[in-house]
Short mmCIF file of C-alpha atoms and ligand atoms in Angstrom, two decimals:
data_model
loop_
_atom_site.label_atom_id
_atom_site.label_comp_id
_atom_site.label_asym_id
_atom_site.label_seq_id
_atom_site.Cartn_x
_atom_site.Cartn_y
_atom_site.Cartn_z
CA MET C 1 -30.71 -50.67 -23.97
CA ALA C 2 -27.37 -50.00 -25.69
CA LEU C 3 -27.29 -50.86 -29.38
CA PHE C 4 -23.70 -52.18 -29.31
CA SER C 5 -21.54 -53.40 -26.49
CA GLY C 6 -18.38 -51.36 -25.81
CA LYS C 7 -16.14 -53.95 -27.42
CA SER C 8 -18.15 -54.22 -30.60
CA VAL C 9 -18.20 -50.44 -31.04
CA LYS C 10 -14.39 -50.40 -30.89
CA LYS C 11 -14.20 -53.28 -33.34
CA ILE C 12 -16.61 -51.68 -35.80
CA THR C 13 -14.75 -48.36 -35.58
CA ARG C 14 -11.44 -50.03 -36.34
CA LYS C 15 -12.89 -51.84 -39.33
CA LEU C 16 -14.26 -48.72 -40.90
CA GLY C 17 -12.05 -46.65 -43.15
CA ASP C 18 -11.40 -42.94 -42.66
CA SER C 19 -14.39 -41.58 -44.52
CA ALA C 20 -16.74 -44.24 -43.23
CA ASN C 21 -15.44 -43.38 -39.81
CA GLU C 22 -16.60 -39.85 -40.40
CA LEU C 23 -20.10 -41.09 -41.18
CA PHE C 24 -19.99 -43.22 -38.06
CA ASN C 25 -18.94 -40.23 -36.00
CA ARG C 26 -21.80 -38.29 -37.41
CA SER C 27 -24.26 -41.00 -36.51
CA LEU C 28 -22.90 -40.99 -32.97
CA ASP C 29 -23.45 -37.27 -32.96
CA LYS C 30 -19.78 -36.51 -32.61
CA HIS C 31 -19.34 -34.24 -35.54
CA VAL C 32 -20.48 -30.64 -35.38
CA SER C 33 -20.76 -28.21 -38.20
CA LEU C 34 -21.04 -24.70 -36.83
CA ALA C 35 -22.43 -21.85 -38.90
CA VAL C 36 -20.76 -18.62 -37.86
CA THR C 37 -23.16 -16.11 -39.33
CA GLY C 38 -22.83 -12.37 -39.41
CA LEU C 39 -22.81 -9.31 -41.60
CA SER C 40 -19.52 -7.81 -42.66
CA GLN C 41 -17.50 -6.52 -39.71
CA SER C 42 -19.81 -8.16 -37.18
CA GLY C 43 -16.85 -10.08 -35.74
CA LYS C 44 -16.81 -13.53 -37.42
CA THR C 45 -13.08 -13.82 -38.04
CA ALA C 46 -12.24 -12.51 -34.56
CA PHE C 47 -14.73 -15.01 -33.10
CA ILE C 48 -13.36 -18.00 -35.02
CA THR C 49 -9.80 -17.02 -34.15
CA SER C 50 -10.63 -16.75 -30.48
CA VAL C 51 -12.57 -20.05 -30.40
CA VAL C 52 -9.59 -21.87 -31.90
CA ASN C 53 -7.25 -20.01 -29.57
CA GLN C 54 -9.30 -20.82 -26.45
CA LEU C 55 -9.57 -24.50 -27.29
CA ILE C 56 -6.00 -25.18 -28.31
CA ASN C 57 -4.63 -23.17 -25.38
CA GLU C 58 -7.11 -24.46 -22.84
CA GLY C 59 -5.65 -24.34 -19.36
CA SER C 60 -3.64 -21.18 -19.92
CA GLY C 61 -5.10 -17.74 -19.52
CA GLN C 62 -8.69 -16.98 -18.61
CA PRO C 63 -10.37 -20.26 -17.51
CA LEU C 64 -13.38 -21.53 -19.46
CA ALA C 65 -15.31 -21.87 -16.23
CA PHE C 66 -18.75 -22.24 -17.81
CA PHE C 67 -17.69 -24.88 -20.33
CA ASP C 68 -18.63 -28.07 -18.48
CA VAL C 69 -16.19 -30.43 -20.14
CA VAL C 70 -13.37 -28.15 -19.01
CA HIS C 71 -14.83 -27.34 -15.63
CA GLN C 72 -15.29 -31.05 -14.89
CA GLY C 73 -11.69 -31.77 -15.85
CA ARG C 74 -12.70 -34.00 -18.79
CA PHE C 75 -11.21 -31.89 -21.59
CA ILE C 76 -7.96 -33.35 -22.87
CA GLY C 77 -7.09 -30.92 -25.62
CA ALA C 78 -7.85 -29.66 -29.10
CA LYS C 79 -5.84 -29.49 -32.26
CA ARG C 80 -6.34 -28.56 -35.84
CA VAL C 81 -6.75 -31.49 -38.19
CA ARG C 82 -7.20 -31.93 -41.93
CA GLN C 83 -10.24 -29.94 -43.00
CA LYS C 84 -13.30 -31.18 -44.86
CA HIS C 85 -12.65 -29.76 -48.35
CA LEU C 86 -9.05 -29.92 -49.45
CA HIS C 87 -9.50 -27.53 -52.37
CA ILE C 88 -10.65 -24.68 -50.11
CA PRO C 89 -8.02 -22.49 -48.43
CA ARG C 90 -7.46 -23.18 -44.76
CA PHE C 91 -8.60 -20.57 -42.27
CA ASP C 92 -5.56 -18.42 -41.65
CA TYR C 93 -5.48 -18.68 -37.88
CA GLU C 94 -1.74 -18.04 -37.86
CA ALA C 95 -2.09 -14.71 -39.69
CA ALA C 96 -4.89 -13.59 -37.40
CA MET C 97 -2.81 -14.50 -34.33
CA ALA C 98 0.29 -12.86 -35.81
CA ASN C 99 -1.73 -9.63 -36.10
CA LEU C 100 -2.99 -9.88 -32.55
CA SER C 101 0.46 -10.83 -31.23
CA SER C 102 2.48 -8.17 -33.00
CA GLU C 103 4.04 -5.33 -31.08
CA GLU C 104 1.36 -3.03 -32.43
CA PRO C 105 -1.52 -5.50 -32.14
CA MET C 106 -4.02 -5.35 -34.98
CA TRP C 107 -7.36 -6.93 -35.78
CA PRO C 108 -7.48 -9.63 -38.44
CA ASP C 109 -8.03 -8.24 -41.94
CA ALA C 110 -11.52 -8.09 -43.41
CA THR C 111 -12.21 -11.44 -45.08
CA ARG C 112 -12.06 -11.48 -48.86
CA SER C 113 -12.74 -15.12 -49.66
CA ILE C 114 -13.78 -18.40 -48.19
CA SER C 115 -11.74 -20.59 -45.85
CA GLU C 116 -12.26 -23.62 -43.65
CA LEU C 117 -11.01 -25.26 -40.54
CA ARG C 118 -11.58 -28.48 -38.59
CA LEU C 119 -10.73 -28.86 -34.93
CA ALA C 120 -10.53 -32.20 -33.16
CA MET C 121 -11.45 -31.98 -29.49
CA ARG C 122 -10.46 -34.88 -27.23
CA TYR C 123 -12.23 -35.52 -23.96
CA TYR C 124 -13.24 -38.16 -21.44
CA PRO C 125 -16.90 -39.02 -21.93
CA ASN C 126 -19.06 -39.18 -18.84
CA GLU C 127 -22.34 -40.26 -20.31
CA GLY C 128 -24.03 -42.61 -22.71
CA MET C 129 -22.70 -45.32 -24.95
CA LEU C 130 -19.31 -43.70 -25.45
CA LYS C 131 -18.49 -43.89 -21.77
CA TYR C 132 -18.52 -47.68 -22.05
CA ALA C 133 -17.12 -47.89 -25.54
CA THR C 134 -13.99 -45.78 -25.22
CA ASP C 135 -11.74 -44.14 -22.68
CA MET C 136 -11.36 -41.03 -24.77
CA ALA C 137 -13.63 -39.60 -27.41
CA THR C 138 -13.24 -36.99 -30.12
CA VAL C 139 -15.60 -34.35 -31.40
CA TYR C 140 -14.80 -32.78 -34.75
CA LEU C 141 -15.79 -29.17 -35.22
CA ASP C 142 -16.07 -27.68 -38.72
CA ILE C 143 -16.18 -23.93 -39.25
CA THR C 144 -16.18 -21.86 -42.44
CA ASP C 145 -15.19 -18.23 -42.67
CA TYR C 146 -16.35 -15.99 -45.53
CA PRO C 147 -16.91 -12.31 -46.24
CA GLY C 148 -20.07 -11.12 -44.53
CA GLU C 149 -21.08 -9.32 -47.73
CA TRP C 150 -21.80 -12.66 -49.40
CA LEU C 151 -24.26 -13.76 -46.77
CA LEU C 152 -26.90 -11.33 -47.96
CA ASP C 153 -26.99 -12.97 -51.37
CA LEU C 154 -28.61 -16.08 -49.90
CA PRO C 155 -32.15 -14.64 -49.82
CA MET C 156 -31.85 -14.10 -53.59
CA LEU C 157 -32.13 -17.87 -54.04
CA GLU C 158 -35.87 -17.66 -53.49
CA LEU C 159 -36.45 -14.79 -55.89
CA ASP C 160 -36.84 -14.53 -59.66
CA PHE C 161 -35.60 -11.42 -61.44
CA GLN C 162 -38.89 -9.58 -61.17
CA GLN C 163 -39.33 -10.34 -57.46
CA TRP C 164 -35.77 -9.31 -56.70
CA SER C 165 -36.12 -6.11 -58.74
CA GLU C 166 -39.27 -5.23 -56.85
CA GLN C 167 -37.58 -5.70 -53.50
CA MET C 168 -34.66 -3.53 -54.61
CA LYS C 169 -37.08 -0.92 -55.96
CA GLU C 170 -38.70 -0.66 -52.55
CA LEU C 171 -35.32 0.01 -50.98
CA LEU C 172 -34.10 2.42 -53.67
CA PHE C 173 -37.25 4.55 -53.53
CA ALA C 174 -37.29 4.84 -49.73
CA GLU C 175 -35.17 7.11 -47.55
CA PRO C 176 -32.40 7.14 -46.62
CA ARG C 177 -31.33 5.42 -49.86
CA TYR C 178 -33.50 7.57 -52.10
CA GLN C 179 -31.46 10.75 -51.53
CA LEU C 180 -28.48 8.97 -53.11
CA SER C 181 -30.23 6.82 -55.71
CA GLN C 182 -32.17 9.42 -57.71
CA GLU C 183 -29.57 9.92 -60.41
CA PHE C 184 -29.22 6.19 -60.93
CA LEU C 185 -33.01 5.80 -61.03
CA GLN C 186 -33.22 8.47 -63.73
CA LYS C 187 -30.75 6.55 -65.85
CA LEU C 188 -32.75 3.38 -65.36
CA GLU C 189 -35.80 5.29 -66.52
CA GLN C 190 -34.09 5.92 -69.85
CA LEU C 191 -33.36 2.25 -70.37
CA ASP C 192 -35.51 0.84 -73.16
CA PRO C 193 -36.07 -2.74 -71.94
CA PHE C 194 -36.73 -4.20 -75.39
CA ALA C 195 -33.95 -2.38 -77.22
CA PRO C 196 -31.11 -4.56 -78.54
CA VAL C 197 -28.69 -5.41 -75.79
CA ASP C 198 -25.75 -3.05 -75.37
CA GLU C 199 -23.06 -4.54 -73.13
CA LYS C 200 -21.38 -1.18 -72.59
CA VAL C 201 -24.58 0.37 -71.24
CA LEU C 202 -25.05 -2.57 -68.87
CA ALA C 203 -21.45 -2.35 -67.70
CA ALA C 204 -21.83 1.39 -66.99
CA LEU C 205 -25.16 0.96 -65.21
CA SER C 206 -23.89 -1.86 -63.02
CA ALA C 207 -20.76 0.16 -62.18
CA GLU C 208 -23.00 2.98 -61.05
CA TYR C 209 -25.19 0.60 -59.06
CA THR C 210 -22.07 -0.83 -57.41
CA GLN C 211 -20.94 2.66 -56.40
CA LEU C 212 -24.36 3.25 -54.95
CA LEU C 213 -24.14 0.04 -52.90
CA HIS C 214 -20.79 1.21 -51.56
CA LYS C 215 -22.34 4.50 -50.49
CA PHE C 216 -25.28 2.72 -48.84
CA ARG C 217 -22.85 0.59 -46.89
CA TYR C 218 -20.15 3.06 -45.95
CA GLN C 219 -21.89 6.44 -46.07
CA LEU C 220 -25.26 5.47 -44.64
CA GLY C 221 -24.23 2.39 -42.66
CA MET C 222 -26.92 0.25 -44.28
CA SER C 223 -26.83 -3.54 -43.93
CA VAL C 224 -29.07 -4.82 -46.74
CA ILE C 225 -26.70 -4.69 -49.71
CA GLN C 226 -27.55 -6.89 -52.69
CA PRO C 227 -25.89 -8.39 -54.60
CA GLY C 228 -23.11 -8.73 -52.04
CA ARG C 229 -20.50 -9.68 -54.64
CA PHE C 230 -20.91 -6.30 -56.29
CA ILE C 231 -19.01 -4.74 -53.41
CA LEU C 232 -16.79 -7.77 -52.80
CA PRO C 233 -16.45 -9.58 -56.14
CA GLY C 234 -13.65 -12.02 -55.26
CA GLU C 235 -12.59 -14.02 -58.29
CA HIS C 236 -15.49 -12.64 -60.40
CA GLU C 237 -14.20 -9.07 -60.57
CA GLY C 238 -15.06 -7.52 -63.94
CA ALA C 239 -16.96 -10.58 -65.19
CA PRO C 240 -20.25 -9.97 -67.06
CA ILE C 241 -22.02 -12.15 -64.49
CA LEU C 242 -21.67 -9.18 -62.13
CA GLN C 243 -23.02 -6.74 -64.69
CA PHE C 244 -26.72 -6.45 -64.14
CA VAL C 245 -29.04 -4.14 -62.22
CA PRO C 246 -32.59 -4.38 -60.91
CA PHE C 247 -35.28 -3.20 -63.34
CA VAL C 248 -37.67 -0.92 -61.49
CA HIS C 249 -40.52 -0.37 -63.93
CA PHE C 250 -42.17 -3.74 -64.26
CA GLU C 251 -45.57 -2.08 -63.95
CA GLN C 252 -44.99 -0.47 -67.37
CA LEU C 253 -43.91 -3.67 -69.09
CA ASP C 254 -45.86 -5.79 -71.53
CA MET C 255 -45.46 -8.99 -69.49
CA ALA C 256 -46.02 -11.37 -72.41
CA LYS C 257 -43.24 -9.59 -74.26
CA TYR C 258 -41.08 -9.73 -71.11
CA ARG C 259 -41.53 -13.47 -70.78
CA SER C 260 -40.52 -14.13 -74.34
CA ALA C 261 -37.66 -11.60 -74.39
CA ASP C 262 -34.36 -13.28 -75.19
CA GLN C 263 -30.80 -12.29 -74.39
CA ASP C 264 -30.62 -10.05 -77.46
CA SER C 265 -32.76 -7.52 -75.58
CA MET C 266 -31.71 -5.39 -72.63
CA ILE C 267 -34.27 -6.84 -70.24
CA GLY C 268 -33.69 -10.40 -71.45
CA MET C 269 -29.98 -10.00 -70.77
CA LEU C 270 -30.55 -8.44 -67.33
CA ARG C 271 -32.75 -11.37 -66.39
CA ALA C 272 -30.29 -13.92 -67.81
CA ARG C 273 -27.38 -12.45 -65.87
CA TYR C 274 -29.39 -12.27 -62.67
CA LEU C 275 -30.33 -15.95 -63.03
CA GLU C 276 -26.78 -16.89 -63.89
CA TYR C 277 -25.52 -15.03 -60.82
CA ARG C 278 -28.14 -16.68 -58.63
CA GLU C 279 -27.46 -20.20 -59.87
CA ARG C 280 -23.77 -20.20 -60.66
CA ILE C 281 -22.50 -18.11 -57.78
CA VAL C 282 -25.07 -17.98 -55.00
CA ARG C 283 -26.54 -21.47 -55.22
CA ARG C 284 -23.17 -23.13 -55.52
CA PHE C 285 -21.90 -21.19 -52.53
CA TYR C 286 -25.01 -22.14 -50.59
CA LYS C 287 -24.85 -25.81 -51.47
CA LYS C 288 -21.23 -26.14 -50.61
CA HIS C 289 -21.07 -24.10 -47.44
CA PHE C 290 -24.51 -23.38 -46.07
CA ALA C 291 -26.71 -26.38 -46.68
CA ARG C 292 -25.56 -28.53 -43.77
CA PHE C 293 -25.27 -27.12 -40.31
CA ASP C 294 -25.95 -28.50 -36.86
CA ARG C 295 -25.45 -25.39 -34.80
CA GLN C 296 -25.47 -21.70 -35.52
CA ILE C 297 -24.26 -18.51 -33.92
CA ILE C 298 -25.49 -15.22 -35.33
CA LEU C 299 -23.05 -12.46 -34.48
CA ILE C 300 -24.57 -9.01 -34.41
CA ASP C 301 -22.75 -5.75 -33.90
CA THR C 302 -25.53 -3.54 -32.57
CA LEU C 303 -23.29 -0.71 -31.41
CA THR C 304 -22.05 0.47 -34.83
CA PRO C 305 -25.58 0.80 -36.30
CA LEU C 306 -26.59 2.71 -33.16
CA ASN C 307 -23.76 5.13 -33.92
CA ASN C 308 -25.02 5.38 -37.50
CA GLY C 309 -28.58 6.37 -36.58
CA SER C 310 -32.11 5.00 -36.64
CA ASP C 311 -32.22 4.12 -40.37
CA ALA C 312 -29.06 2.07 -40.02
CA PHE C 313 -30.48 0.31 -37.01
CA ASN C 314 -33.74 -0.58 -38.79
CA ASP C 315 -31.82 -1.84 -41.77
CA LEU C 316 -29.76 -4.12 -39.53
CA GLN C 317 -32.97 -5.67 -38.25
CA HIS C 318 -34.22 -6.15 -41.80
CA ALA C 319 -30.95 -7.81 -42.83
CA ILE C 320 -31.01 -10.24 -39.92
CA SER C 321 -34.58 -11.33 -40.78
CA LEU C 322 -33.61 -11.84 -44.42
CA ILE C 323 -30.57 -13.93 -43.52
CA MET C 324 -32.39 -16.20 -41.11
CA GLU C 325 -34.78 -17.24 -43.85
CA SER C 326 -31.86 -18.93 -45.57
CA PHE C 327 -31.21 -21.58 -42.92
CA SER C 328 -33.20 -24.65 -42.01
CA TYR C 329 -34.11 -25.05 -38.40
CA GLY C 330 -35.59 -27.95 -36.55
CA GLN C 331 -34.82 -31.01 -34.55
CA SER C 332 -32.32 -33.45 -35.96
CA SER C 333 -33.09 -37.05 -35.24
CA LEU C 334 -30.23 -39.50 -35.45
CA LEU C 335 -31.29 -40.69 -38.88
CA SER C 336 -32.32 -37.40 -40.40
CA ARG C 337 -29.06 -35.71 -39.43
CA LEU C 338 -27.14 -38.24 -41.49
CA PHE C 339 -28.89 -36.99 -44.58
CA SER C 340 -30.24 -33.52 -43.93
CA PRO C 341 -29.01 -32.05 -40.69
CA LYS C 342 -30.92 -29.13 -39.32
CA ILE C 343 -29.89 -26.48 -36.86
CA ASP C 344 -31.14 -27.49 -33.42
CA LYS C 345 -29.33 -24.85 -31.38
CA LEU C 346 -29.14 -21.21 -32.28
CA MET C 347 -27.26 -18.53 -30.43
CA PHE C 348 -27.60 -14.80 -30.92
CA ALA C 349 -24.57 -12.89 -29.75
CA ALA C 350 -24.13 -9.14 -29.40
CA THR C 351 -20.45 -8.75 -30.20
CA LYS C 352 -17.87 -6.24 -28.99
CA ALA C 353 -19.36 -6.09 -25.48
CA ASP C 354 -15.93 -4.94 -24.28
CA HIS C 355 -16.72 -1.53 -25.81
CA ILE C 356 -19.10 -0.82 -22.98
CA THR C 357 -19.04 -1.13 -19.19
CA ALA C 358 -20.12 -4.43 -17.63
CA ASP C 359 -23.18 -2.85 -16.03
CA GLN C 360 -24.48 -2.16 -19.57
CA HIS C 361 -24.28 -5.78 -20.73
CA SER C 362 -27.82 -6.63 -19.65
CA ARG C 363 -29.06 -3.61 -21.57
CA LEU C 364 -27.10 -4.68 -24.64
CA LEU C 365 -28.74 -8.07 -24.32
CA SER C 366 -32.26 -6.66 -24.25
CA LEU C 367 -31.44 -4.53 -27.26
CA LEU C 368 -30.20 -7.64 -29.08
CA GLU C 369 -33.41 -9.46 -28.15
CA GLN C 370 -35.40 -6.73 -29.83
CA VAL C 371 -33.26 -6.74 -32.96
CA VAL C 372 -33.88 -10.46 -33.46
CA HIS C 373 -37.45 -10.46 -32.19
CA LYS C 374 -39.10 -10.41 -35.63
CA ALA C 375 -36.81 -13.07 -37.04
CA LYS C 376 -37.24 -15.28 -33.97
CA LYS C 377 -41.02 -15.22 -34.22
CA THR C 378 -40.87 -17.36 -37.35
CA LEU C 379 -39.00 -20.17 -35.56
CA SER C 380 -40.57 -23.03 -33.71
CA PHE C 381 -39.45 -22.91 -30.12
CA ASP C 382 -40.10 -26.63 -29.57
CA ALA C 383 -37.73 -27.75 -32.27
CA ILE C 384 -34.83 -25.49 -31.54
CA LYS C 385 -33.03 -24.19 -28.49
CA MET C 386 -32.07 -20.53 -28.51
CA LYS C 387 -29.98 -18.33 -26.30
CA SER C 388 -28.70 -14.78 -26.46
CA LEU C 389 -25.52 -13.39 -24.95
CA ALA C 390 -23.42 -10.26 -24.96
CA ILE C 391 -19.86 -11.32 -25.79
CA ALA C 392 -16.40 -10.17 -26.74
CA SER C 393 -14.27 -12.66 -28.65
CA VAL C 394 -11.20 -10.62 -27.79
CA LYS C 395 -11.49 -8.36 -24.77
CA THR C 396 -9.61 -5.17 -25.42
CA THR C 397 -10.59 -2.98 -22.50
CA GLU C 398 -10.17 -2.92 -18.77
CA GLN C 399 -13.08 -2.08 -16.54
CA GLY C 400 -12.74 0.42 -13.73
CA LYS C 401 -14.36 3.14 -11.69
CA SER C 402 -13.71 6.82 -11.92
CA GLU C 403 -14.94 9.71 -9.87
CA TYR C 404 -16.85 12.39 -11.75
CA GLN C 405 -18.46 15.34 -9.98
CA GLY C 406 -18.50 13.44 -6.70
CA GLN C 407 -20.03 10.31 -8.26
CA GLN C 408 -18.48 6.92 -8.96
CA LEU C 409 -18.79 6.18 -12.68
CA SER C 410 -18.04 2.88 -14.40
CA VAL C 411 -15.42 3.40 -17.09
CA VAL C 412 -13.45 1.41 -19.63
CA LYS C 413 -9.82 1.89 -20.51
CA GLY C 414 -8.67 0.94 -23.98
CA LYS C 415 -6.84 1.96 -27.11
CA ARG C 416 -9.03 3.84 -29.57
CA ALA C 417 -9.24 1.98 -32.88
CA ASP C 418 -9.12 5.21 -34.91
CA THR C 419 -6.33 7.23 -33.25
CA GLY C 420 -4.46 4.53 -31.32
CA GLN C 421 -4.64 6.70 -28.23
CA VAL C 422 -5.11 4.97 -24.85
CA ILE C 423 -8.14 6.49 -23.17
CA THR C 424 -10.35 6.00 -20.15
CA LEU C 425 -13.97 6.87 -20.75
CA TYR C 426 -17.55 6.37 -19.78
CA PRO C 427 -18.94 4.93 -23.03
CA GLY C 428 -22.53 5.84 -22.23
CA ALA C 429 -25.72 3.88 -21.73
CA VAL C 430 -27.04 1.35 -24.24
CA PRO C 431 -30.75 1.94 -24.93
CA THR C 432 -32.88 -0.93 -23.64
CA LYS C 433 -35.69 -0.23 -26.06
CA LEU C 434 -35.34 0.28 -29.78
CA PRO C 435 -35.34 4.01 -30.15
CA ASP C 436 -37.18 5.01 -33.30
CA ALA C 437 -36.52 7.97 -35.54
CA ASN C 438 -38.90 10.17 -33.51
CA ASN C 439 -37.30 9.66 -30.14
CA TRP C 440 -33.72 9.07 -31.23
CA PRO C 441 -31.48 11.05 -28.86
CA ASP C 442 -30.50 14.43 -30.31
CA LYS C 443 -26.81 13.77 -29.95
CA GLY C 444 -27.13 10.22 -31.24
CA PHE C 445 -24.85 7.49 -29.94
CA ASN C 446 -21.10 7.40 -29.98
CA PHE C 447 -19.68 4.06 -28.89
CA ILE C 448 -15.92 4.17 -29.42
CA ALA C 449 -14.25 1.17 -31.09
CA PHE C 450 -11.10 -0.29 -29.52
CA LYS C 451 -8.16 -2.35 -30.58
CA PRO C 452 -6.07 -4.60 -28.37
CA ILE C 453 -3.71 -2.67 -26.08
CA THR C 454 -1.18 -5.40 -25.46
CA ALA C 455 0.17 -8.02 -27.79
CA ALA C 456 -1.35 -11.45 -27.34
CA ASP C 457 0.93 -14.38 -26.52
CA GLU C 458 -0.14 -17.01 -29.01
CA HIS C 459 0.30 -19.78 -26.44
CA ILE C 460 -1.92 -18.12 -23.87
CA ALA C 461 -5.66 -18.00 -24.35
CA LEU C 462 -7.00 -14.58 -25.32
CA ALA C 463 -8.98 -12.59 -22.80
CA HIS C 464 -12.67 -12.73 -23.73
CA ILE C 465 -16.17 -12.09 -22.41
CA ARG C 466 -18.47 -15.14 -22.12
CA LEU C 467 -16.90 -17.27 -24.84
CA ASP C 468 -17.06 -20.19 -22.39
CA GLN C 469 -20.82 -19.76 -22.22
CA VAL C 470 -20.96 -19.72 -26.01
CA LEU C 471 -18.97 -22.97 -26.17
CA GLN C 472 -21.13 -24.60 -23.52
CA PHE C 473 -24.34 -23.74 -25.33
CA LEU C 474 -23.14 -24.70 -28.80
CA LEU C 475 -20.98 -27.74 -27.97
CA GLY C 476 -21.51 -28.73 -24.34
CA ASP C 477 -23.99 -31.54 -25.06
CA LYS C 478 -21.68 -33.00 -27.72
CA LEU C 479 -18.85 -33.34 -25.21
CA LYS C 480 -20.67 -35.45 -22.62
N1 LIG X 501 -13.36 -4.63 -29.13
C1 LIG X 501 -13.66 -5.63 -29.91
N2 LIG X 501 -13.73 -5.43 -31.23
C2 LIG X 501 -14.03 -6.48 -32.02
C3 LIG X 501 -14.27 -7.79 -31.51
N3 LIG X 501 -14.54 -8.60 -32.55
C4 LIG X 501 -14.47 -7.85 -33.65
N4 LIG X 501 -14.15 -6.56 -33.34
C5 LIG X 501 -14.01 -5.41 -34.26
O1 LIG X 501 -14.79 -5.63 -35.40
C6 LIG X 501 -13.98 -5.65 -36.56
C7 LIG X 501 -14.47 -6.70 -37.51
O2 LIG X 501 -14.23 -7.97 -36.97
P1 LIG X 501 -14.03 -9.22 -37.94
O3 LIG X 501 -13.90 -10.41 -37.06
O4 LIG X 501 -13.00 -8.96 -38.95
O5 LIG X 501 -15.48 -9.20 -38.62
P2 LIG X 501 -16.00 -10.15 -39.79
O6 LIG X 501 -17.41 -10.48 -39.44
O7 LIG X 501 -15.07 -11.29 -39.99
O8 LIG X 501 -15.99 -9.15 -41.03
P3 LIG X 501 -15.86 -9.52 -42.61
O9 LIG X 501 -14.67 -10.39 -42.77
O10 LIG X 501 -15.74 -8.19 -43.23
O11 LIG X 501 -17.14 -10.22 -42.97
C8 LIG X 501 -12.56 -5.91 -36.06
O12 LIG X 501 -11.64 -5.37 -36.95
C9 LIG X 501 -12.59 -5.19 -34.74
O13 LIG X 501 -12.41 -3.82 -34.93
C10 LIG X 501 -14.20 -7.96 -30.09
O14 LIG X 501 -14.40 -9.05 -29.52
N5 LIG X 501 -13.89 -6.86 -29.35
MG1 LIG X 502 -13.95 -11.85 -41.54
#
């Protein structure tokens, strides 16, 4: 039985003010907060740009055939509306589109700070109370963009200084990091934990640790980089809150002395700065931007770590497991979502699927499944719906066939991201099973990255791979 008649719903809606209206929308399940989650360079900004572009340009360009509300002719249109937090910069869709639309099309820049956007999507409801209450309905979609580096700070919320140091120690003392970290570890060895604090020593040590994190990321292609703000400090650049390092010799410490150490000692100050970082930077960031989500997409670039070798690939898997511990999953009842919404639909997406030939997409998907396997095991399948897809937010290649030694080979044609040269190539096979260090192919993998060949027209929807399926899974039920 319907709770309200159509007329009374309209009347109540009119009576409510703007913010109360928002609460009402939420209770009618018409407000979606989407977590776009991914490590740095996994494709978040490109994804958000393309989602906005597809929705506001719906009807032009590649049809969103698998997005039911569009397919059934019930989608009216989407536009950007005033975002949730007015003090946070707006997501710079225009700049991203200007890059993609320029004569020499470019990818959006790497993200250096946080931004937000809210889209209003209008449609004709075909089900439930809304069908009787209104002719047209609106779903509001909130998305936040942020530097992927900051995501990996979230697991720190659960750790005290000693626990965090021990986790970092494990990483620093294991290959491939160990070959680069020995010098730093020797310097840490010389640190007298109970000596009077010396700010200069801490500044030098943290600078060295930061350099090391850069090397782990860019030289070794590692994913687990903590603290993330050390390599992307944002507004905190140079502040003492970013000047601490893990302490790796807890086993040698007098623990009673450690507990009572104050900020006048080296170890006391390290601990204090760690806690300050955790509370002031990470927890605030979490509370404001990560505590309330309804839906989540985890974007994973599996091809780059494959290029970087087996250690990089294992580290990617580790990072994904760590990140997923930071979100709350479960079913959201009407009442509970008003107060503590939980993610009830989770999508895993292997990004940049346009780098490979279409016949490799199913292989990319099974590789993705294995990357997330460990993390997935901890989730309850009853409470949450999950789906995996191989996608491209912006399709930059054309598929074709080419004859090679009498055989028809699938090929892609695109513009190499590094040299800008237009090439046609067979990108190679994606492994279906996780190769480990022992059976990693001798030549390794070499999936070439592409950039758009032709300038996008900002009024025509961007070419993509399976974004309509993404939209259907994440939003389809909200637009009924
Ligand atoms: N071919 C192709 N490349 C993509 C696609 N999406 C992202 N890329 C590539 O991946 C790079 C990173 O994409 P971004 O969207 O900036 O990644 P991000 O997750 O926002 O990265 P951060 O801002 O550093 O956290 C881009 O510069 C492109 O080179 C895609 O759909 N197709
Ligand atoms: Mg970005």
